[in-house]
Amino acid sequence: MPRTALRVRRWAAIAVLGGLLAGCGTTDDASGSAEPAAGAGPSTSTEVRPIGAATRITDTKGVTVSLEKPPQKIVCLVALCDDILVELGMTPTATNSAVLASPGFLGKEKAAKVPLVPGGFLSPEVEAILSHRPDLVIGLEDTHGKLAPALKGATTFWPVQPGSWQDSVGYLRDLAALTGRTEEGEKAEKTFRTRLARAEQARSDSTALIIFGSDENFGVATPETDVAAGLFPKISHYPWKSRGVDGSYSLEEILARYVDVLFVETLSFGAPDGRLSDKLADNPLWSRIPAVKNGKVIEVDSEVWAKGRGTRSLGIVLDEATAALR
C-alpha cells in the first residue's frame, strides 16, 4: 500500500492484497504517546481540565500556532478541522471535505452552503484558499505541509497529524482556546470521554474488524495507523496490528480469527459505483467469514469513520460500533 494511502487511509488507490482481504495506539491523557494496541488499556477518565482562551498554543505534536486575535474565518483542508469547528458551534469558511453533509454534522442542505476548495484533498488550490481571506488554514501535515511556503505571509497555516483519539482531543482543546470557544470545547470533550468510558464498561468479547476500499482489493484498519480503529481494542476484541507500509493480512488469517462483526467503509473516487460489501458478495471466500454468514456486516459512512477523526466523528463511531457489537 502506498505510504500516502496508509497515512490518510482512504485517499489513494488501494494496492492489491492477495485476492480478497488485506492488512492508533491510545494513551490515558492528551499527550499522544501510544499504549499497546492489543489490549483495552486503562479506563478512560471523564474528567475535563478547564480550557483557557489563548492567542498562542503548542499542540500535541509540538507545533506552535500564534495569532493576533481569535480566528473567525477558518479554511479546512482536512475533515478533522470541520469536525472540531462543528463541535465548537462554528462553520468553516471553506472546506474540501464532505463530512459536513453527514447527518451527525450539518446535513446536506446546510453543508451545500459551505464553499468547496477546488483541487481535491491532495492538491487544494492555494489561490482559491486565499480568496476567502482566512485567518487560519488547517491541513494535514503530511499532505498539505507543502502548501506552507505559499500561504506564508498571507495567513496562518496549522499542520495537524492525528494519530490517536487523544491527539484529536488535544486539537479540539487547542482550537477552542484559539477561538475563545472554551465552554464549547470542554462540553465536547466531556461528551466524548463519557461515551468512550461507557463503551469501555460494556466491552464486547466479539471479534471486530474494519475494512476499507473501493473494490475487491481493500485494507484492514489497524489501531497503529487509524484513529477510529484505535478505539476498538477498548470496546471489543480487535486482534489486528499494522504490518508496515507493505504489510497485509491473508484471507486465511482473517478467517482463522472468526470475525463476529465486520464494519465496511466503501471509498468513492468520483461517482459512487456501489457498496464494497456488495462487490464482495459473489466471492465464495467472503461468504465463509462468520460475520457475513450471520448478517453482521455493517456498511458505515466512510466520511465519518475514515476521515472525520475528531470527537464528533469518533462519538458516532462509538455509538454505531457498540450497537452492532451487542
Short mmCIF file of C-alpha atoms in Angstrom, two decimals:
data_model
loop_
_atom_site.label_atom_id
_atom_site.label_comp_id
_atom_site.label_asym_id
_atom_site.label_seq_id
_atom_site.Cartn_x
_atom_site.Cartn_y
_atom_site.Cartn_z
CA MET A 1 0.00 0.00 0.00
CA PRO A 2 1.46 3.40 -0.91
CA ARG A 3 2.71 5.44 2.03
CA THR A 4 0.29 8.31 1.39
CA ALA A 5 -2.64 5.90 1.24
CA LEU A 6 -1.59 4.32 4.52
CA ARG A 7 -1.31 7.65 6.30
CA VAL A 8 -4.52 9.14 5.01
CA ARG A 9 -6.04 5.67 4.69
CA ARG A 10 -8.67 6.42 2.11
CA TRP A 11 -7.37 8.97 -0.36
CA ALA A 12 -5.37 6.96 -2.84
CA ALA A 13 -5.82 3.69 -4.68
CA ILE A 14 -5.51 0.56 -2.54
CA ALA A 15 -2.80 -1.89 -3.56
CA VAL A 16 -3.66 -5.48 -4.50
CA LEU A 17 -3.60 -7.53 -1.31
CA GLY A 18 -3.64 -11.17 -2.32
CA GLY A 19 -7.02 -11.71 -3.96
CA LEU A 20 -9.55 -10.55 -1.36
CA LEU A 21 -8.59 -9.04 2.00
CA ALA A 22 -5.66 -7.01 3.24
CA GLY A 23 -3.99 -5.90 6.00
CA CYS A 24 -3.52 4.26 16.83
CA GLY A 25 -2.41 3.33 19.78
CA THR A 26 -4.04 5.25 22.64
CA THR A 27 -2.98 6.99 25.81
CA ASP A 28 -4.52 7.88 29.15
CA ASP A 29 -4.09 11.63 28.68
CA ALA A 30 -3.82 14.12 25.84
CA SER A 31 -0.11 13.67 25.30
CA GLY A 32 -0.50 11.36 22.33
CA SER A 33 2.04 8.72 23.43
CA ALA A 34 0.91 5.23 22.40
CA GLU A 35 -0.17 2.38 24.61
CA PRO A 36 -0.26 -1.23 23.37
CA ALA A 37 -2.90 -1.65 20.69
CA ALA A 38 -3.63 -5.28 21.55
CA GLY A 39 -5.19 -4.60 24.97
CA ALA A 40 -8.00 -2.44 26.25
CA GLY A 41 -5.61 -0.22 28.20
CA PRO A 42 -6.52 1.88 31.25
CA SER A 43 -10.07 3.13 31.72
CA THR A 44 -10.76 6.50 30.18
CA SER A 45 -11.29 9.35 32.61
CA THR A 46 -14.35 11.53 32.14
CA GLU A 47 -12.70 14.46 33.89
CA VAL A 48 -12.04 17.51 31.71
CA ARG A 49 -9.45 20.13 32.56
CA PRO A 50 -10.55 23.75 32.08
CA ILE A 51 -9.58 25.33 28.76
CA GLY A 52 -8.24 28.85 28.84
CA ALA A 53 -8.54 31.25 25.92
CA ALA A 54 -5.20 31.91 24.24
CA THR A 55 -3.67 33.53 21.18
CA ARG A 56 -0.73 31.14 21.19
CA ILE A 57 -0.77 27.35 21.63
CA THR A 58 1.65 24.47 21.18
CA ASP A 59 -0.23 21.40 20.04
CA THR A 60 0.16 17.71 20.87
CA LYS A 61 2.78 17.30 18.11
CA GLY A 62 4.84 20.29 19.21
CA VAL A 63 3.58 22.69 16.53
CA THR A 64 3.15 26.27 17.76
CA VAL A 65 0.33 28.42 16.40
CA SER A 66 0.30 32.13 17.18
CA LEU A 67 -2.48 34.56 16.21
CA GLU A 68 -3.11 38.21 16.96
CA LYS A 69 -6.80 37.63 17.70
CA PRO A 70 -9.33 34.77 17.73
CA PRO A 71 -9.79 33.45 14.18
CA GLN A 72 -13.19 34.00 12.59
CA LYS A 73 -12.56 32.73 9.06
CA ILE A 74 -11.09 29.23 9.03
CA VAL A 75 -10.47 27.15 5.91
CA CYS A 76 -10.43 23.39 6.45
CA LEU A 77 -8.30 21.14 4.25
CA VAL A 78 -8.80 18.07 6.47
CA ALA A 79 -12.06 16.74 7.94
CA LEU A 80 -10.69 16.90 11.50
CA CYS A 81 -10.90 20.68 11.17
CA ASP A 82 -14.56 20.56 10.08
CA ASP A 83 -15.28 18.16 12.93
CA ILE A 84 -13.78 20.46 15.55
CA LEU A 85 -15.49 23.57 14.22
CA VAL A 86 -18.91 21.90 14.33
CA GLU A 87 -18.18 20.81 17.90
CA LEU A 88 -17.39 24.43 18.75
CA GLY A 89 -20.56 25.74 17.10
CA MET A 90 -18.71 27.21 14.12
CA THR A 91 -18.79 26.64 10.36
CA PRO A 92 -15.75 26.56 8.07
CA THR A 93 -15.32 29.49 5.70
CA ALA A 94 -14.45 26.87 3.05
CA THR A 95 -13.64 23.17 3.05
CA ASN A 96 -12.60 20.28 0.83
CA SER A 97 -14.29 17.64 2.98
CA ALA A 98 -17.72 16.02 2.56
CA VAL A 99 -18.13 15.17 6.23
CA LEU A 100 -20.28 18.26 6.88
CA ALA A 101 -23.09 16.71 4.82
CA SER A 102 -23.35 13.73 7.17
CA PRO A 103 -26.49 13.63 9.37
CA GLY A 104 -24.48 13.97 12.57
CA PHE A 105 -22.97 17.22 11.29
CA LEU A 106 -24.70 19.98 9.28
CA GLY A 107 -26.68 17.78 6.92
CA LYS A 108 -26.74 18.06 3.13
CA GLU A 109 -28.72 21.31 2.86
CA LYS A 110 -26.58 23.37 5.22
CA ALA A 111 -23.33 21.76 4.09
CA ALA A 112 -24.08 22.75 0.49
CA LYS A 113 -23.78 26.40 1.53
CA VAL A 114 -20.14 26.00 2.58
CA PRO A 115 -17.80 26.76 -0.36
CA LEU A 116 -15.60 23.90 -1.57
CA VAL A 117 -11.88 24.39 -2.15
CA PRO A 118 -11.09 23.18 -5.70
CA GLY A 119 -8.24 20.77 -6.34
CA GLY A 120 -9.44 17.98 -4.07
CA PHE A 121 -7.88 16.70 -0.88
CA LEU A 122 -4.42 16.03 -2.30
CA SER A 123 -3.93 19.27 -4.25
CA PRO A 124 -6.11 22.12 -2.94
CA GLU A 125 -5.60 25.32 -4.91
CA VAL A 126 -3.70 27.99 -2.99
CA GLU A 127 -5.32 30.89 -4.83
CA ALA A 128 -8.76 29.52 -4.01
CA ILE A 129 -7.82 29.16 -0.35
CA LEU A 130 -6.53 32.72 -0.13
CA SER A 131 -9.56 34.11 -1.97
CA HIS A 132 -11.52 33.53 1.24
CA ARG A 133 -9.07 35.73 3.21
CA PRO A 134 -8.79 33.19 6.01
CA ASP A 135 -7.41 33.96 9.45
CA LEU A 136 -6.36 30.34 9.78
CA VAL A 137 -5.92 27.35 7.43
CA ILE A 138 -5.84 23.85 8.91
CA GLY A 139 -4.49 20.94 6.88
CA LEU A 140 -2.94 17.52 7.27
CA GLU A 141 0.80 17.86 7.87
CA ASP A 142 1.98 15.01 5.63
CA THR A 143 -0.32 16.03 2.77
CA HIS A 144 -0.69 19.81 2.96
CA GLY A 145 2.58 20.79 4.61
CA LYS A 146 3.91 21.53 1.14
CA LEU A 147 1.45 24.46 0.96
CA ALA A 148 3.00 26.28 3.91
CA PRO A 149 5.50 28.38 1.88
CA ALA A 150 2.77 29.59 -0.50
CA LEU A 151 0.49 30.57 2.40
CA LYS A 152 3.18 32.23 4.49
CA GLY A 153 2.63 35.95 4.95
CA ALA A 154 -0.98 35.79 3.77
CA THR A 155 -2.47 33.65 6.53
CA THR A 156 -1.53 31.24 9.32
CA PHE A 157 -1.23 27.57 8.41
CA TRP A 158 -1.66 24.92 11.09
CA PRO A 159 -0.48 21.41 10.08
CA VAL A 160 -2.17 18.67 12.12
CA GLN A 161 -1.43 14.94 12.21
CA PRO A 162 -3.82 12.99 14.48
CA GLY A 163 -2.63 9.53 15.42
CA SER A 164 -4.98 8.73 18.31
CA TRP A 165 -8.18 9.94 19.92
CA GLN A 166 -6.06 11.75 22.49
CA ASP A 167 -4.47 13.76 19.67
CA SER A 168 -7.95 14.63 18.43
CA VAL A 169 -8.99 15.81 21.89
CA GLY A 170 -5.79 17.86 22.09
CA TYR A 171 -6.54 19.57 18.78
CA LEU A 172 -10.11 20.26 19.93
CA ARG A 173 -8.83 21.91 23.09
CA ASP A 174 -6.26 23.96 21.20
CA LEU A 175 -8.73 25.32 18.66
CA ALA A 176 -11.22 26.00 21.45
CA ALA A 177 -8.52 28.08 23.16
CA LEU A 178 -7.62 29.98 19.98
CA THR A 179 -11.25 30.77 19.08
CA GLY A 180 -12.28 31.54 22.65
CA ARG A 181 -14.92 28.81 22.48
CA THR A 182 -13.68 27.28 25.70
CA GLU A 183 -17.02 26.19 27.17
CA GLU A 184 -17.99 24.53 23.91
CA GLY A 185 -14.65 22.73 23.80
CA GLU A 186 -14.96 21.46 27.36
CA LYS A 187 -18.51 20.26 26.68
CA ALA A 188 -17.48 18.41 23.51
CA GLU A 189 -14.57 16.73 25.27
CA LYS A 190 -16.76 15.73 28.21
CA THR A 191 -19.38 14.25 25.89
CA PHE A 192 -16.81 12.18 24.02
CA ARG A 193 -14.99 10.96 27.11
CA THR A 194 -18.31 9.90 28.66
CA ARG A 195 -19.25 7.98 25.52
CA LEU A 196 -15.92 6.19 25.45
CA ALA A 197 -15.99 5.36 29.17
CA ARG A 198 -19.47 3.87 28.84
CA ALA A 199 -18.43 1.83 25.81
CA GLU A 200 -15.43 0.51 27.74
CA GLN A 201 -17.64 -0.56 30.62
CA ALA A 202 -19.77 -2.56 28.20
CA ARG A 203 -16.78 -4.00 26.31
CA SER A 204 -17.78 -6.83 23.98
CA ASP A 205 -15.98 -10.17 23.68
CA SER A 206 -16.86 -10.25 19.98
CA THR A 207 -14.08 -10.03 17.40
CA ALA A 208 -14.47 -6.94 15.25
CA LEU A 209 -12.83 -5.88 12.00
CA ILE A 210 -12.86 -2.65 9.97
CA ILE A 211 -12.09 -2.92 6.25
CA PHE A 212 -11.93 -0.14 3.69
CA GLY A 213 -11.65 0.11 -0.08
CA SER A 214 -13.42 0.71 -3.35
CA ASP A 215 -13.31 -2.76 -4.89
CA GLU A 216 -12.28 -6.33 -4.05
CA ASN A 217 -8.78 -5.11 -3.13
CA PHE A 218 -9.10 -3.42 0.24
CA GLY A 219 -7.29 -2.86 3.52
CA VAL A 220 -7.63 -3.54 7.23
CA ALA A 221 -7.73 -0.55 9.57
CA THR A 222 -5.30 -1.06 12.44
CA PRO A 223 -5.03 0.85 15.73
CA GLU A 224 -1.47 1.94 14.95
CA THR A 225 -2.45 3.64 11.70
CA ASP A 226 -6.07 4.66 12.16
CA VAL A 227 -7.74 6.86 14.78
CA ALA A 228 -11.16 5.16 14.67
CA ALA A 229 -9.61 1.69 14.80
CA GLY A 230 -7.64 2.85 17.84
CA LEU A 231 -10.89 2.86 19.82
CA PHE A 232 -11.72 -0.78 19.09
CA PRO A 233 -9.32 -2.57 21.47
CA LYS A 234 -11.15 -0.70 24.24
CA ILE A 235 -14.61 -1.88 23.20
CA SER A 236 -14.06 -5.28 21.55
CA HIS A 237 -11.55 -7.99 20.67
CA TYR A 238 -9.56 -6.39 17.85
CA PRO A 239 -6.51 -8.55 17.02
CA TRP A 240 -5.28 -6.53 14.04
CA LYS A 241 -1.90 -4.82 14.10
CA SER A 242 -0.06 -2.82 11.48
CA ARG A 243 2.48 -4.72 9.43
CA GLY A 244 4.06 -1.62 7.98
CA VAL A 245 3.61 0.08 4.65
CA ASP A 246 3.76 -3.12 2.62
CA GLY A 247 2.20 -5.50 5.15
CA SER A 248 -1.12 -7.25 4.64
CA TYR A 249 -3.39 -9.91 6.09
CA SER A 250 -4.23 -13.01 4.13
CA LEU A 251 -7.81 -14.21 3.81
CA GLU A 252 -6.87 -17.38 5.67
CA GLU A 253 -5.63 -15.35 8.66
CA ILE A 254 -8.84 -13.35 8.77
CA LEU A 255 -10.98 -16.48 8.57
CA ALA A 256 -8.94 -18.03 11.39
CA ARG A 257 -9.79 -15.12 13.70
CA TYR A 258 -13.55 -15.75 13.47
CA VAL A 259 -14.68 -12.19 12.87
CA ASP A 260 -18.08 -11.68 14.53
CA VAL A 261 -18.82 -8.13 13.36
CA LEU A 262 -17.43 -6.60 10.19
CA PHE A 263 -17.54 -2.86 9.52
CA VAL A 264 -17.13 -1.84 5.89
CA GLU A 265 -16.06 1.59 4.64
CA THR A 266 -16.76 1.98 0.95
CA LEU A 267 -14.47 4.59 -0.58
CA SER A 268 -15.63 6.58 -3.57
CA PHE A 269 -13.14 8.13 -6.00
CA GLY A 270 -15.59 10.22 -8.01
CA ALA A 271 -19.10 8.96 -8.76
CA PRO A 272 -20.34 6.23 -6.38
CA ASP A 273 -20.31 2.80 -8.00
CA GLY A 274 -21.78 0.52 -5.38
CA ARG A 275 -21.03 -0.74 -1.90
CA LEU A 276 -17.85 -2.65 -1.20
CA SER A 277 -19.71 -5.41 0.63
CA ASP A 278 -21.98 -5.96 -2.37
CA LYS A 279 -18.99 -6.27 -4.68
CA LEU A 280 -17.51 -8.94 -2.43
CA ALA A 281 -20.75 -10.91 -2.06
CA ASP A 282 -20.08 -13.13 -5.09
CA ASN A 283 -16.71 -14.28 -3.77
CA PRO A 284 -17.07 -17.71 -2.07
CA LEU A 285 -14.25 -16.93 0.35
CA TRP A 286 -16.05 -13.83 1.56
CA SER A 287 -19.16 -15.85 2.40
CA ARG A 288 -17.14 -18.05 4.79
CA ILE A 289 -16.45 -15.18 7.22
CA PRO A 290 -18.70 -15.69 10.30
CA ALA A 291 -19.87 -12.07 10.28
CA VAL A 292 -21.02 -12.48 6.68
CA LYS A 293 -22.80 -15.76 7.38
CA ASN A 294 -24.55 -14.27 10.42
CA GLY A 295 -25.65 -10.99 8.84
CA LYS A 296 -23.25 -8.86 10.88
CA VAL A 297 -21.70 -6.85 8.06
CA ILE A 298 -22.31 -3.14 8.60
CA GLU A 299 -21.67 -0.58 5.87
CA VAL A 300 -20.70 2.68 7.58
CA ASP A 301 -20.30 6.29 6.48
CA SER A 302 -16.66 6.49 5.36
CA GLU A 303 -16.68 10.29 5.63
CA VAL A 304 -17.25 9.92 9.37
CA TRP A 305 -15.46 6.65 10.13
CA ALA A 306 -12.47 7.08 7.85
CA LYS A 307 -11.92 10.81 7.52
CA GLY A 308 -13.53 12.66 10.42
CA ARG A 309 -11.13 11.71 13.23
CA GLY A 310 -12.50 14.36 15.59
CA THR A 311 -14.56 13.90 18.75
CA ARG A 312 -17.88 14.24 16.91
CA SER A 313 -16.95 11.61 14.31
CA LEU A 314 -15.43 9.29 16.89
CA GLY A 315 -18.52 9.63 19.06
CA ILE A 316 -20.65 8.48 16.14
CA VAL A 317 -18.24 5.58 15.55
CA LEU A 318 -18.59 4.54 19.19
CA ASP A 319 -22.39 4.69 19.10
CA GLU A 320 -22.64 2.66 15.91
CA ALA A 321 -19.95 0.17 16.88
CA THR A 322 -21.28 -0.57 20.36
CA ALA A 323 -24.79 -1.05 18.99
CA ALA A 324 -23.51 -3.58 16.45
CA LEU A 325 -21.31 -5.38 18.98
CA ARG A 326 -24.09 -6.04 21.48
#
